[in-house]
Structures are given as C-alpha cells and as structure tokens.
mmCIF file of C-alpha atoms in Angstrom:
data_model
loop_
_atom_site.group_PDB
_atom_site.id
_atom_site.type_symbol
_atom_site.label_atom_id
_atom_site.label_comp_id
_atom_site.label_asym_id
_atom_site.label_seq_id
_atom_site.Cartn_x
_atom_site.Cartn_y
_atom_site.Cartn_z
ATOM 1 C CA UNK A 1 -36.308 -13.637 40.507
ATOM 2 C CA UNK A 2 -34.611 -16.423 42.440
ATOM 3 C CA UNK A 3 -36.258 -19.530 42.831
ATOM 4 C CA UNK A 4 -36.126 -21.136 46.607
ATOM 5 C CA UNK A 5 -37.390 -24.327 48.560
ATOM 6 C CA UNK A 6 -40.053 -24.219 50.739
ATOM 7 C CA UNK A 7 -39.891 -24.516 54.461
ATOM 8 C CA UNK A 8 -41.576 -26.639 56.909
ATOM 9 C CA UNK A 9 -43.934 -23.821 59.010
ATOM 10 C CA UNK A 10 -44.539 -23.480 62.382
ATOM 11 C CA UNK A 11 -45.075 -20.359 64.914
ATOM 12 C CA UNK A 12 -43.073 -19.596 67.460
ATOM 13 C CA UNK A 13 -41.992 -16.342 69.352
ATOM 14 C CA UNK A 14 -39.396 -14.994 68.755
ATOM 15 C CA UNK A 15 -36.910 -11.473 69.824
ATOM 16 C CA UNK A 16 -36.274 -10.279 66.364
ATOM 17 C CA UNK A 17 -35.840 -6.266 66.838
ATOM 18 C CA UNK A 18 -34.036 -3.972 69.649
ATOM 19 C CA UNK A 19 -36.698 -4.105 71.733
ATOM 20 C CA UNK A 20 -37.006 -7.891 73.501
ATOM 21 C CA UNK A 21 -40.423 -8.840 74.643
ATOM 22 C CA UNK A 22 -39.485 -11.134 76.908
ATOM 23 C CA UNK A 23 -42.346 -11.758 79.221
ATOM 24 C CA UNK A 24 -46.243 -12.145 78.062
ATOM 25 C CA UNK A 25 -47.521 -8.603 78.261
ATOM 26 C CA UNK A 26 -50.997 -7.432 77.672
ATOM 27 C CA UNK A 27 -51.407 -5.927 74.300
ATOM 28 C CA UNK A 28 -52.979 -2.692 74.359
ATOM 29 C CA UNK A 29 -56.663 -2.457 73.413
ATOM 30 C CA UNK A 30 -55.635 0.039 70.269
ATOM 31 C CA UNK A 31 -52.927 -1.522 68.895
ATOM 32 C CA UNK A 32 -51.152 -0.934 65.155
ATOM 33 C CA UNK A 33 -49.314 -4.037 64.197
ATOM 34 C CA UNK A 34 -46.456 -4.244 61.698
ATOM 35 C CA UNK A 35 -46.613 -7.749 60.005
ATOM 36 C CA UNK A 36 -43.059 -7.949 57.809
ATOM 37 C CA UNK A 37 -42.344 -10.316 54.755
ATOM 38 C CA UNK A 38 -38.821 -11.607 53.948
ATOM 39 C CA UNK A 39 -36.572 -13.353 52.002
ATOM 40 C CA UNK A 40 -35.538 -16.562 53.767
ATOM 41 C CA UNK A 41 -32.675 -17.898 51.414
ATOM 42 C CA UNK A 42 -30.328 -17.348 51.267
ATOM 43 C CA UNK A 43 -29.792 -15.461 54.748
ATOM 44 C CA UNK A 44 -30.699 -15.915 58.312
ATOM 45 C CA UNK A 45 -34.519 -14.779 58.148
ATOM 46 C CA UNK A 46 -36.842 -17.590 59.123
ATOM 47 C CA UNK A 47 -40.332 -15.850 57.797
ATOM 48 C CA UNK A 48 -42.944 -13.609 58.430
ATOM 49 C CA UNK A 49 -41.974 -11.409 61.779
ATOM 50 C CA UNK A 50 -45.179 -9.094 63.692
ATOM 51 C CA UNK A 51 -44.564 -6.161 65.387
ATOM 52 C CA UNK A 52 -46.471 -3.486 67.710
ATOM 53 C CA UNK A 53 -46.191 -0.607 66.496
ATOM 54 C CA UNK A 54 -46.136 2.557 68.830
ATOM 55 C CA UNK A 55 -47.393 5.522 66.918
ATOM 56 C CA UNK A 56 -46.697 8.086 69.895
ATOM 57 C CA UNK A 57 -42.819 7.269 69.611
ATOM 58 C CA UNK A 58 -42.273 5.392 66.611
ATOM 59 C CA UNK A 59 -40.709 2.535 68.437
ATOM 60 C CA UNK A 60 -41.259 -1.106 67.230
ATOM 61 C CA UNK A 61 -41.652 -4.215 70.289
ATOM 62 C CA UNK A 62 -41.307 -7.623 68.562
ATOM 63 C CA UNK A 63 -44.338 -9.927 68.955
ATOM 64 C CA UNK A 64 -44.094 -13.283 67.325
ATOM 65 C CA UNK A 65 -42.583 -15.313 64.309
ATOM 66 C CA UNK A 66 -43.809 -17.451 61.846
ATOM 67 C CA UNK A 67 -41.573 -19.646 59.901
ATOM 68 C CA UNK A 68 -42.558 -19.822 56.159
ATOM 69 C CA UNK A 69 -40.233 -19.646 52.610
ATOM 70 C CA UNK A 70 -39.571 -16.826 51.188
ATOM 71 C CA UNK A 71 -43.074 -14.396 52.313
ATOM 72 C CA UNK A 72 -42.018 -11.568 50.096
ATOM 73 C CA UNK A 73 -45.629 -10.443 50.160
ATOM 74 C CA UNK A 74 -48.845 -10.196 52.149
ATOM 75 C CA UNK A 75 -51.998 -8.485 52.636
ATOM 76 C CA UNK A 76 -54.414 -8.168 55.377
ATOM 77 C CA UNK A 77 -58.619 -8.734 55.750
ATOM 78 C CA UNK A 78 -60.566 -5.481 56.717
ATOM 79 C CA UNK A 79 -60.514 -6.449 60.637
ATOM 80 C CA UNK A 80 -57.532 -8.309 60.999
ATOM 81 C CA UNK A 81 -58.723 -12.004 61.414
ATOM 82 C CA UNK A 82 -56.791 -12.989 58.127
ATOM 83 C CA UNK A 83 -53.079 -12.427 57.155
ATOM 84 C CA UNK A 84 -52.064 -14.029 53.485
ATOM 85 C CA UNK A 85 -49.021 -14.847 52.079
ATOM 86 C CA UNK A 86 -46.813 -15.959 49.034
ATOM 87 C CA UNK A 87 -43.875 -17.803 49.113
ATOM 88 C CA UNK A 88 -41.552 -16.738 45.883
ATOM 89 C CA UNK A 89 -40.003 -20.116 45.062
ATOM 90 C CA UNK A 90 -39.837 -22.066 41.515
ATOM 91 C CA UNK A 91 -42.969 -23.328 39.778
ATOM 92 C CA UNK A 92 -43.294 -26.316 41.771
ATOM 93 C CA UNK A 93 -42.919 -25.208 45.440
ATOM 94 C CA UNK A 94 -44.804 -21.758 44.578
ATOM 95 C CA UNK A 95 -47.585 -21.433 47.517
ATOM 96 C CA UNK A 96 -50.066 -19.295 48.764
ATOM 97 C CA UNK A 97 -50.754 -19.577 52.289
ATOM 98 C CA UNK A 98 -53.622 -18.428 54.468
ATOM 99 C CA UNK A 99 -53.396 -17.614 58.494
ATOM 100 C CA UNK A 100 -55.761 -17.049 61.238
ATOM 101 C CA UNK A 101 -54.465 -13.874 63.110
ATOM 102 C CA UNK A 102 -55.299 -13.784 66.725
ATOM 103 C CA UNK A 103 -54.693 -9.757 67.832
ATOM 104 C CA UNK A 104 -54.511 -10.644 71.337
ATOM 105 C CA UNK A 105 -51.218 -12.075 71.377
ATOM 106 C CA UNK A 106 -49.996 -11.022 67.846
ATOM 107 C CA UNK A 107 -49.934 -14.691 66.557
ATOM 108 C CA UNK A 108 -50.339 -16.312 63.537
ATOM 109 C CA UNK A 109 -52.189 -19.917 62.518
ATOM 110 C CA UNK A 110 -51.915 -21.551 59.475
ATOM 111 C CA UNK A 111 -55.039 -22.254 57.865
ATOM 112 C CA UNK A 112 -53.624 -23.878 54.743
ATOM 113 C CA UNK A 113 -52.387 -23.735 51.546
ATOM 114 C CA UNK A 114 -52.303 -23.634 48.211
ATOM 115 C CA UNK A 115 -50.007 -23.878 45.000
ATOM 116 C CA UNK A 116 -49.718 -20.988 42.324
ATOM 117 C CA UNK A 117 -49.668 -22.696 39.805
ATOM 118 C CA UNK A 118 -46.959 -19.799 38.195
ATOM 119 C CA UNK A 119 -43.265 -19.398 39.687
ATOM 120 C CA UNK A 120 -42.040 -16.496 41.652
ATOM 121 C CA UNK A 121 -45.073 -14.951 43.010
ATOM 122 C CA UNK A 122 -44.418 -11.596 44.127
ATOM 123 C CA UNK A 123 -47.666 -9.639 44.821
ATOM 124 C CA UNK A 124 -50.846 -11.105 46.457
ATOM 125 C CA UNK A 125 -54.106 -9.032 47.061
ATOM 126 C CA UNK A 126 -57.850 -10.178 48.683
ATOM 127 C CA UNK A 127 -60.803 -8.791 47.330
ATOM 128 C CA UNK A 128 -62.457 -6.078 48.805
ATOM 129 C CA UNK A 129 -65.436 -8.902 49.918
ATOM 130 C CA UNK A 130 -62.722 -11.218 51.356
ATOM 131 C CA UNK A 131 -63.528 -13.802 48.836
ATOM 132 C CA UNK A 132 -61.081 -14.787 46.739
ATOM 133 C CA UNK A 133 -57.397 -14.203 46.784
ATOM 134 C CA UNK A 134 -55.162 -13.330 43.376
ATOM 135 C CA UNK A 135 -51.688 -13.479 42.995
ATOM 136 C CA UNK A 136 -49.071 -11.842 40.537
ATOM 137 C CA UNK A 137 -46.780 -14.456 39.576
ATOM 138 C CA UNK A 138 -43.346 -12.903 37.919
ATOM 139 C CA UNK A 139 -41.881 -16.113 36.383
ATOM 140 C CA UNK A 140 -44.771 -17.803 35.398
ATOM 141 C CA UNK A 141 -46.398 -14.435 33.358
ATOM 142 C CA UNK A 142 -49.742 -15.151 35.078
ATOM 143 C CA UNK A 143 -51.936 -14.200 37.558
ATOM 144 C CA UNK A 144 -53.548 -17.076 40.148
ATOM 145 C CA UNK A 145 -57.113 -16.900 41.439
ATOM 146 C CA UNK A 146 -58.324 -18.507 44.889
ATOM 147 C CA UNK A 147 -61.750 -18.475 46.232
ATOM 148 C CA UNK A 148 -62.046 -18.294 49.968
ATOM 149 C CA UNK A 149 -64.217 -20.884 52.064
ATOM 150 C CA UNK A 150 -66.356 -19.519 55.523
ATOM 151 C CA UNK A 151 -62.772 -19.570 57.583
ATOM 152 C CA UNK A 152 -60.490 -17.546 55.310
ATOM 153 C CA UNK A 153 -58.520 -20.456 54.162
ATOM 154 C CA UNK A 154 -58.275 -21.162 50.949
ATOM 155 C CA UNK A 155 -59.728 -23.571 48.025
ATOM 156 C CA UNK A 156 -57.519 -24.946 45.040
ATOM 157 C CA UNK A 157 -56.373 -22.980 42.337
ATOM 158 C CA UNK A 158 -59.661 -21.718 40.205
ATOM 159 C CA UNK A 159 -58.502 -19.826 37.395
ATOM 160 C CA UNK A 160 -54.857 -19.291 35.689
ATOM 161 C CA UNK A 161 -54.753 -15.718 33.886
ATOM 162 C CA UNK A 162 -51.744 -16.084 31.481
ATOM 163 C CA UNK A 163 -50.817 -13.993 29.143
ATOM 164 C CA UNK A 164 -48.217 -13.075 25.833
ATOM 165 C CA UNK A 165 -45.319 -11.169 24.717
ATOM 166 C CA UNK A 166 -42.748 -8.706 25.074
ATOM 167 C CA UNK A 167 -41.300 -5.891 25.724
ATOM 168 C CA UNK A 168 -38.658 -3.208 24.579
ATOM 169 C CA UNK A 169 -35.714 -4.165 26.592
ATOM 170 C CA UNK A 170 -34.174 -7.408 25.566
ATOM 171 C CA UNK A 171 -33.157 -8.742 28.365
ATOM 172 C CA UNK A 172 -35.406 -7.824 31.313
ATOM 173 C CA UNK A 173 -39.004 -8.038 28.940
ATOM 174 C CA UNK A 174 -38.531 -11.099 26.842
ATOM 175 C CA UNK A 175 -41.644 -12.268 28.073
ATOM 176 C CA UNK A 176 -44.471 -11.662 30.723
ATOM 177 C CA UNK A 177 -44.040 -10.857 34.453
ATOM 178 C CA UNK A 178 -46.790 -9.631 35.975
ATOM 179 C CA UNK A 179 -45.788 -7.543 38.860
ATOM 180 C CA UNK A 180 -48.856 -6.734 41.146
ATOM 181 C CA UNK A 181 -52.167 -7.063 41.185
ATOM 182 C CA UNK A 182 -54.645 -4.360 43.041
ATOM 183 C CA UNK A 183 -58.675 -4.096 43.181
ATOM 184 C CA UNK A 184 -60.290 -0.615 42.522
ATOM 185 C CA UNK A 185 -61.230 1.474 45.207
ATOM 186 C CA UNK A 186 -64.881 0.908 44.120
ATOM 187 C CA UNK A 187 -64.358 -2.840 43.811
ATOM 188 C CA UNK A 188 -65.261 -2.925 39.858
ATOM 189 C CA UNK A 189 -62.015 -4.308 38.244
ATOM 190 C CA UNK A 190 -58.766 -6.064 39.163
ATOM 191 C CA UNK A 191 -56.118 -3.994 37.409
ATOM 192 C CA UNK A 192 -52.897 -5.807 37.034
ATOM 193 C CA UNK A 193 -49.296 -4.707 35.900
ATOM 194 C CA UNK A 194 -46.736 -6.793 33.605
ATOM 195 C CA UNK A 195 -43.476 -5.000 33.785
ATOM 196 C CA UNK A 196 -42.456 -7.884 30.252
ATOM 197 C CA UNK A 197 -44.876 -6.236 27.913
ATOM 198 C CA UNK A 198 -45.502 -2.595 28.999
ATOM 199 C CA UNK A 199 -48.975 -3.157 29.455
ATOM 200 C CA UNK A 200 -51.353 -2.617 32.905
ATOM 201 C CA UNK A 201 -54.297 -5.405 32.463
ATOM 202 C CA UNK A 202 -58.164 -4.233 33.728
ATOM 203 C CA UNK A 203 -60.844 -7.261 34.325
ATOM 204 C CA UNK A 204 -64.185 -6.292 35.313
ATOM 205 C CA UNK A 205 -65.435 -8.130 38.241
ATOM 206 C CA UNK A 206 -68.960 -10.149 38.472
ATOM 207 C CA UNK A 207 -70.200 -10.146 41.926
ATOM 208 C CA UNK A 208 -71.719 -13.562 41.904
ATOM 209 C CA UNK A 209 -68.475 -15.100 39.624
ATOM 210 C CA UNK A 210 -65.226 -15.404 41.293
ATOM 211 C CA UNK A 211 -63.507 -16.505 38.246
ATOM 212 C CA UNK A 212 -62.334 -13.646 35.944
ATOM 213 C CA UNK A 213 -64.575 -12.993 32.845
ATOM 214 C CA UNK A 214 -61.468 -13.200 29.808
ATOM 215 C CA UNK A 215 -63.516 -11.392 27.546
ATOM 216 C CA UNK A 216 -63.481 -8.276 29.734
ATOM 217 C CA UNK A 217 -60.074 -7.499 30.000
ATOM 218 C CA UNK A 218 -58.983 -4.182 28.879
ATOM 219 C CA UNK A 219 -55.188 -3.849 27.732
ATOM 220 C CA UNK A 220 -53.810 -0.291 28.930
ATOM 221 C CA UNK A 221 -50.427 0.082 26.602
ATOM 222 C CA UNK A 222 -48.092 2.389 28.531
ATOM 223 C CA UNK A 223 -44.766 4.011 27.189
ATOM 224 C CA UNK A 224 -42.088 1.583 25.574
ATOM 225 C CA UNK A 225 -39.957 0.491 28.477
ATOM 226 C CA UNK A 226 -42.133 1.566 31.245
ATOM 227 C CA UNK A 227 -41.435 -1.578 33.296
ATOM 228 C CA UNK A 228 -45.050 -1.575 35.124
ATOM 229 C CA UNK A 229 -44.213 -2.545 38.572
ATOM 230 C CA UNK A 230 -46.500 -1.298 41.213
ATOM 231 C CA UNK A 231 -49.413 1.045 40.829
ATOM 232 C CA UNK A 232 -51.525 2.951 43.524
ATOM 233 C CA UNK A 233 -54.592 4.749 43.645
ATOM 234 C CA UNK A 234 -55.364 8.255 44.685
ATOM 235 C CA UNK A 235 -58.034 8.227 47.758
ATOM 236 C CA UNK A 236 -60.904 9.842 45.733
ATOM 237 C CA UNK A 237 -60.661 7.054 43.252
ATOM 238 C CA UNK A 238 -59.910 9.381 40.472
ATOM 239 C CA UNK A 239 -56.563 8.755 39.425
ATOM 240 C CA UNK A 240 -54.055 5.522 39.217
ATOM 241 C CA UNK A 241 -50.277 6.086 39.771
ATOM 242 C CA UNK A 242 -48.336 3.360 38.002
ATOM 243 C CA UNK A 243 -44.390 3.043 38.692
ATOM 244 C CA UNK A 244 -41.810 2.095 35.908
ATOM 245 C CA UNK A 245 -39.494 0.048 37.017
ATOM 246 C CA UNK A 246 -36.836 0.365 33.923
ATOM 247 C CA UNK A 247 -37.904 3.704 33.282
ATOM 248 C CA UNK A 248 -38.229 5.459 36.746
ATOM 249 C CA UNK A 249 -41.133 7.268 35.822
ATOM 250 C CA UNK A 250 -44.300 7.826 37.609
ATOM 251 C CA UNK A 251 -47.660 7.826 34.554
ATOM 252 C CA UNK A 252 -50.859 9.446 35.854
ATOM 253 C CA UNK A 253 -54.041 8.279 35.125
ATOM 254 C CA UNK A 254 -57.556 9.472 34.993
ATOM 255 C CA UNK A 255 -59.951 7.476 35.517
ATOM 256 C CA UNK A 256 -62.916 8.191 33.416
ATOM 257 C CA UNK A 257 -65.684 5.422 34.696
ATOM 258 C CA UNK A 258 -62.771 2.746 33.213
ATOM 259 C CA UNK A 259 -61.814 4.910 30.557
ATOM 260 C CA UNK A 260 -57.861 5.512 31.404
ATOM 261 C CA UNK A 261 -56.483 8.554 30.252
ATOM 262 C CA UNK A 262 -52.792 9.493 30.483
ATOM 263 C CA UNK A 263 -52.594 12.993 32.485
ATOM 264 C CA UNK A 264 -48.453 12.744 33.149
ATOM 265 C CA UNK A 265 -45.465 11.143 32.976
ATOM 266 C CA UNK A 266 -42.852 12.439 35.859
ATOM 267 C CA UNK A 267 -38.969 11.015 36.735
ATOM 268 C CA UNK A 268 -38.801 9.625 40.073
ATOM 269 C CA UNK A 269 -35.410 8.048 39.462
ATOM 270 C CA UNK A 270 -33.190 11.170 37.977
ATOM 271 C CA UNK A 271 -30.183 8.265 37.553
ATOM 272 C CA UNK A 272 -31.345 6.243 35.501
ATOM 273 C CA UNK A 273 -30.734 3.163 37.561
ATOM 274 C CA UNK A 274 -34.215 1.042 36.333
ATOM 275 C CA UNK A 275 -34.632 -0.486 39.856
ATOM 276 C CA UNK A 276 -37.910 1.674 41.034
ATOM 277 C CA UNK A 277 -39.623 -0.515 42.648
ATOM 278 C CA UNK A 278 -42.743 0.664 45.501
ATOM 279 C CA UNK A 279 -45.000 3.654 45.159
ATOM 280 C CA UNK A 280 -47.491 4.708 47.670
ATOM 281 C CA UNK A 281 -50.066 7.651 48.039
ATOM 282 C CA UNK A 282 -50.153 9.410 51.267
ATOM 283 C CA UNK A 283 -53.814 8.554 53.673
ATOM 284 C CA UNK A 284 -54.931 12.486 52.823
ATOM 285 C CA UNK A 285 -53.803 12.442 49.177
ATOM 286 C CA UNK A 286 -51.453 15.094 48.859
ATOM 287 C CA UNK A 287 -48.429 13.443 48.563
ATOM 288 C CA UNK A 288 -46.368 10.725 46.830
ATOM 289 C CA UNK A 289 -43.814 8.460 47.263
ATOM 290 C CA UNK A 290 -42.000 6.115 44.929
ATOM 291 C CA UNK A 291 -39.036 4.161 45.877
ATOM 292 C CA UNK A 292 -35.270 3.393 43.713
ATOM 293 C CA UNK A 293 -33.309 0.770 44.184
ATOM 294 C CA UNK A 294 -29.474 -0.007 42.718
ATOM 295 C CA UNK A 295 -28.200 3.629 42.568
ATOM 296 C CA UNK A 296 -28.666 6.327 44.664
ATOM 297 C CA UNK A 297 -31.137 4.557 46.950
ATOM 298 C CA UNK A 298 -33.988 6.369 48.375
ATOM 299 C CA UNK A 299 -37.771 7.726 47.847
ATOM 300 C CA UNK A 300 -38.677 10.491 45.238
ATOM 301 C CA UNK A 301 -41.682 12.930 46.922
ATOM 302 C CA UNK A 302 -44.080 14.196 44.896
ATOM 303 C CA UNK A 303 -46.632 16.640 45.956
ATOM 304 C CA UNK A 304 -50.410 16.049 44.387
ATOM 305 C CA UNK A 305 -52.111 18.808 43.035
ATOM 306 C CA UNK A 306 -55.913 18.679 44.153
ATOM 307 C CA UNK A 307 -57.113 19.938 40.964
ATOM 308 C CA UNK A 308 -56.218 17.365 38.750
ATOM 309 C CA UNK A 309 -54.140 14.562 40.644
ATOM 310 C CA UNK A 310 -50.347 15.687 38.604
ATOM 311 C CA UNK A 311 -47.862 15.280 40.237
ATOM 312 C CA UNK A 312 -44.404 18.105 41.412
ATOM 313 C CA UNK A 313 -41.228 17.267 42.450
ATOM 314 C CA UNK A 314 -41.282 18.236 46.359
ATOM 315 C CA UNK A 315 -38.014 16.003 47.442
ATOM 316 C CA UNK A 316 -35.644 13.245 47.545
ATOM 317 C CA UNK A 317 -35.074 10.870 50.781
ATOM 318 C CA UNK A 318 -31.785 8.647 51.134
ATOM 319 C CA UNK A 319 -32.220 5.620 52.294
ATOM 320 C CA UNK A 320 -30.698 2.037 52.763
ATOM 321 C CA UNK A 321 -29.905 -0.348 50.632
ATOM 322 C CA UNK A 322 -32.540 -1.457 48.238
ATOM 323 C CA UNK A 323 -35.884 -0.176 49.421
ATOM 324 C CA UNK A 324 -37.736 -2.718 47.551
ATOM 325 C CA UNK A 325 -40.821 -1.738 49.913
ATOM 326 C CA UNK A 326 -42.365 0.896 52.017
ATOM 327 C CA UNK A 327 -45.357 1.379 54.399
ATOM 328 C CA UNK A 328 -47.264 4.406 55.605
ATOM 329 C CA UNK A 329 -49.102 4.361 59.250
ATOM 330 C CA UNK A 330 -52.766 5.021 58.764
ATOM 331 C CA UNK A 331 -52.374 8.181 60.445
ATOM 332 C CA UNK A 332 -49.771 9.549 58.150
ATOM 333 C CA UNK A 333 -47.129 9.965 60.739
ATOM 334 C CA UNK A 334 -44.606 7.557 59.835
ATOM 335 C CA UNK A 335 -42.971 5.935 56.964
ATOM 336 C CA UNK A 336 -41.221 2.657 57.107
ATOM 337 C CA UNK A 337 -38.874 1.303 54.413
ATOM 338 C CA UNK A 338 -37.888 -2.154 54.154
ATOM 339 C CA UNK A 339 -33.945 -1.729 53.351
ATOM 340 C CA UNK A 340 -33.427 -5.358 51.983
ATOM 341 C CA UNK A 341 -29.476 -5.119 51.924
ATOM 342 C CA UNK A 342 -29.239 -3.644 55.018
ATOM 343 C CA UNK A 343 -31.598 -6.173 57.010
ATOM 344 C CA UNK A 344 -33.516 -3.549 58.420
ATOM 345 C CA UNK A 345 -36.175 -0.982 58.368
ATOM 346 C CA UNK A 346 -35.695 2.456 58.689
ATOM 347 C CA UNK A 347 -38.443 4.669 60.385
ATOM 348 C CA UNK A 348 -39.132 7.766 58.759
ATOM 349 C CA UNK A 349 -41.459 11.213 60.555
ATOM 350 C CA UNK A 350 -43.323 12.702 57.350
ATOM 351 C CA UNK A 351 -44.243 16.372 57.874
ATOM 352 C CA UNK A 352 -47.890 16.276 56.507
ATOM 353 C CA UNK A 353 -47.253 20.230 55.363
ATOM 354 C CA UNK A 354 -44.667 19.658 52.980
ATOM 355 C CA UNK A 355 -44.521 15.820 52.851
ATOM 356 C CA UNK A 356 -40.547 15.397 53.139
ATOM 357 C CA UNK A 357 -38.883 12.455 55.719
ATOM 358 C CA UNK A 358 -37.001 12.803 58.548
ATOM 359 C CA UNK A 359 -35.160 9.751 59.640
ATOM 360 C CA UNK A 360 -35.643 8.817 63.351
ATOM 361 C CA UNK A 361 -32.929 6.515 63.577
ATOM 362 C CA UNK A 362 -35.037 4.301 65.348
ATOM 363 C CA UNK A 363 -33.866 1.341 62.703
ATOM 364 C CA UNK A 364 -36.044 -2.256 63.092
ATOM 365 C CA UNK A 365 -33.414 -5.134 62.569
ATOM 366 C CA UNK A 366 -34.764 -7.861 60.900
ATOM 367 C CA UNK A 367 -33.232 -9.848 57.695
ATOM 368 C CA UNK A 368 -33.778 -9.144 54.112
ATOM 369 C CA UNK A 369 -37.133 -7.489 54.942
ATOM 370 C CA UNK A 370 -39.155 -7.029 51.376
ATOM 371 C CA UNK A 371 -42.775 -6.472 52.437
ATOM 372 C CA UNK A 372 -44.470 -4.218 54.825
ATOM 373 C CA UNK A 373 -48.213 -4.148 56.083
ATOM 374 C CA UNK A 374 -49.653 -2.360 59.119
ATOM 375 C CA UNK A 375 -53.204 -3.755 60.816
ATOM 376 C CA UNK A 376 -54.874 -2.092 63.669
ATOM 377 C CA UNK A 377 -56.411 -4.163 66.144
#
C-alpha cells in the first residue's frame, strides 16, 4: 500500500473518455451512471470521474470530475443522493469523504470529511439504513466507524475496530490488513476480511447502537494463506464467496442463520500469481467472477450450481493490466474492468446462458482507474 498526500478538492467538468460532452445536454430521465475511483499519485488522474452509461450500446459519455487524493473506493446510498469515498494515503492524511450527488447534471458536492483514524483505507461500505459509514483500513489493521447526520455527511470517528496477529506468509501477513468490509444481505452483521491473519471477522449489528458490540464478533479461520481480500454474497443470502488473494482460491460458504460452514474451495488463479484481487456474483446468481492480477491477467468464470451455491469452472477472460476491480450493470449485460496499468476500462458483453465475456473494444480512458460503481438515476 503506498501512502500519498491529500489534495485540495473541488468539482469541475471535465472530458475524461472518447466521448467529449462538450455542451450541457439534458440527461435522460433513466439514466445508469458509472462513478470511477483512482489513484491520483503518482500519475495524471485528478479524482473521482462520473460517467453515463448507455446500456443499449455500451458506450460511456463523460459527465463531470471531482478532484480528491487517491479515491480508490466508493459506495453509493439506495437512491443516489450520496456518493462516499476514501482517500488511501498514510495515517495522518487518511480521509473519508462524503458528497451530495445531484443526478441531474451528474455532479458531485462535498459534504465533508472525516479522518480514519487507520492508514491506507481501501474498502468503504454504508449500512443498509444509510447510517453510519465503515471503512477497511489496510495499514492501520482496523476497521473505522462513522455515524451519519440528517444530510449524509458525516460525524467524527466513533469507534476504531483493531485487531491482532499474523499470518502464514512472512512477508505479506506479518500483521493485520483488513481488506473490505460488507453488510449482510439481511442487514444482521458486518462481516469483514483481513487478508494478515487468514481470518473473515462477523459483528452482529444493534439497530438502535451504531457502534459495534466487541463482544459479538465471531472469528471465521479460513485456510493458511488464504489472503481474504474481497468477499460477495450470493442473491438468496445463502452463501458468502470469499477471494484469496495469495492463494487464488474462491471458499464457499453456507450460511446457516450465522453459522458459516465451508461448502468449497475452487482455483481461480491456475498460476499461482497471489494477486486475486475482486470477485463479484452475477444480478441472477448463476455466475461468478473473480479477478487476477500480476500474471496472466484476467477474470476466472465460475458457473453456480442452484442446488447448493458450488461453484464449476465455466471460463477464463484476458484482460488488461491489473484488474484490481470490476463492475456488473444491474441488468447483467455488461462487465467493466478497471485495468489499473493500462489507464482504462475495458467493456465486456456477458452472455447470461453460459456467462463467458466478450470484449467490445469500446475501452473508457481514464488513469489508474481502481474502483467501479454504477447508480441509476
């Protein structure tokens, strides 16, 4: 994780893909935007860049620009009126930052924000009730808990969740980085993944507490060297899909009312390369994707058997350079990846009968891109 200085921010629009919007244009009534985080330094991005989406033609118009350090992750409120984001710097210009999002002309207002209190965060998520915000912080082994006031933005730094030990790998799991943090489709825990120890964290969540009850965390040990880097859950709520990052496997879960039991491990990196990195199940749950980074770049298909949520090998996708990240439309149609070394972001068709990619080679150019989130107006 590389530690970076934070930049003054300020909107402004900007032409940052092949398409130029160069005149004010109405935005269409049903509109999917494509918000994209990036690495700032070093390099020539500026910050978070928004898109329009066309889901007809898989084209991309750029919409507007936000200057901010280092956004290399976001998520989105239920109806689009709130857009947060980290910026992965060192532990004293780590931030948190909450914008307004006005969907009529694709722009973005800083509401405020906030430090981490833990270096290099790399994962931020909102609670399903839109009131409080956690982050994953890699360097500092912790994750950061924000409650939300009436407007979205955000109040100091509540709660500090850090935790111990180590791993099996000497150099990369010396200590704790927790990777990402996600809420349960029902909205009953925060699960949380710390590729330093091999273990994926599970805190029950009080409705009328936002800080996290200690005593309720559940430590889910997963195989020696797993790596835990991002996780994903199937659509029926049943099952948890949790990517290795050192050992390119994909572990299936069942989960039993909180009771996680291991159904699978399967290889989604064949090379060995331990840079796996995003994983991501399709909108009608038949298929998944996992993306590798470092060697033979590209995303391992899996299709999902609707008996029991395993997983079988269905493909492999090339891609650019370093797909740290990768988005689905909500229809299914598309698949964007977020080529980091390549500075832009390939658009992929899925065929929703066998799952496998077909690259349109309609390519969005943007630099170091590392995050991906689609909204619909």
């Amino acid at each position: 994780m590389r530690f970076f200085t934070l930049l003054l921010m300020c909107p402004l629009i900007v032409a940052c893909s092949g398409k130029k919007n160069d005149t004010k244009q109405p935005i269409p009534e049903e509109s999917l935007y494509l918000f994209v985080g990036t690495y700032t330094s070093p390099g020539e991005s500026r910050g978070i860049y928004v898109y329009r989406f066309d889901e007809a033609t898989g084209t991309a118009d750029s919409v507007t620009m936000t200057e901010v350090s280092n956004p290399s992750f976001l998520t989105l409120n239920a109806d689009l009126t709130r857009i947060y984001a980290v910026s992965e710097n060192g532990i004293d210009d780590s931030y948190v930052h909450a914008f307004s999002f006005d969907s009529t002309e694709g722009r973005l207002t800083l509401l405020n924000s906030q430090k981490t209190g833990g270096s290099s965060p790399c994962y931020i998520e909102l609670d399903p009730m839109g009131q409080r915000v956690v982050t994953a912080n890699y360097g500092g082994g912790s994750i950061s808990v924000f409650p939300t006031h009436m407007d979205g933005s955000l109040q100091p730094l509540t709660q500090l969740l850090s935790f111990k030990g180590e791993g099996l790998d000497p150099e990369r799991q010396k200590q704790p980085h927790l990777h990402s943090v996600r809420f349960s489709p029902d909205g009953r825990y925060l699960f949380a993944s710390d590729l330093g120890t091999d273990h994926l964290y599970r805190y029950e969540i009080t409705p009328d507490s936002i800080p996290f009850d200690k005593n309720s965390v559940k430590v889910i040990q997963t195989p020696p060297g797993t790596g835990p880097r991002h996780f994903d859950f199937h659509p029926n709520g049943q099952y948890l899909y949790l990517l290795g990052e050192l050992s390119g496997q994909v572990v299936v879960y069942h989960d039993h009312n909180g009771a996680m039991e291991v159904k699978q491990g399967i290889v989604a990196d064949s090379i060995g390369a331990r840079g796996s990195a995003h994983i991501k199940i399709s909108p009608d749950g038949q298929y998944l994707y996992a993306s590798n980074r470092l060697e033979g770049d590209g995303i391992a298909i899996f299709a999902v058997s609707s008996t029991d949520g395993t997983l079988t090998k269905a493909g492999y996708q090339p891609t650019g350079k370093h797909p740290r990240h990768f988005a689905l439309t909500p229809d299914g149609r598309y698949l964007l990846v977020a080529c980091r070394d390549e500075h832009k972001i390939q658009v992929f068709r899925r065929n929703p009968e066998n799952g496998l990619l077909t690259d349109t080679r309609q390519d969005i150019l943007v630099h170091r891109p590392v995050c991906l989130r689609f909204g619909a107006r």
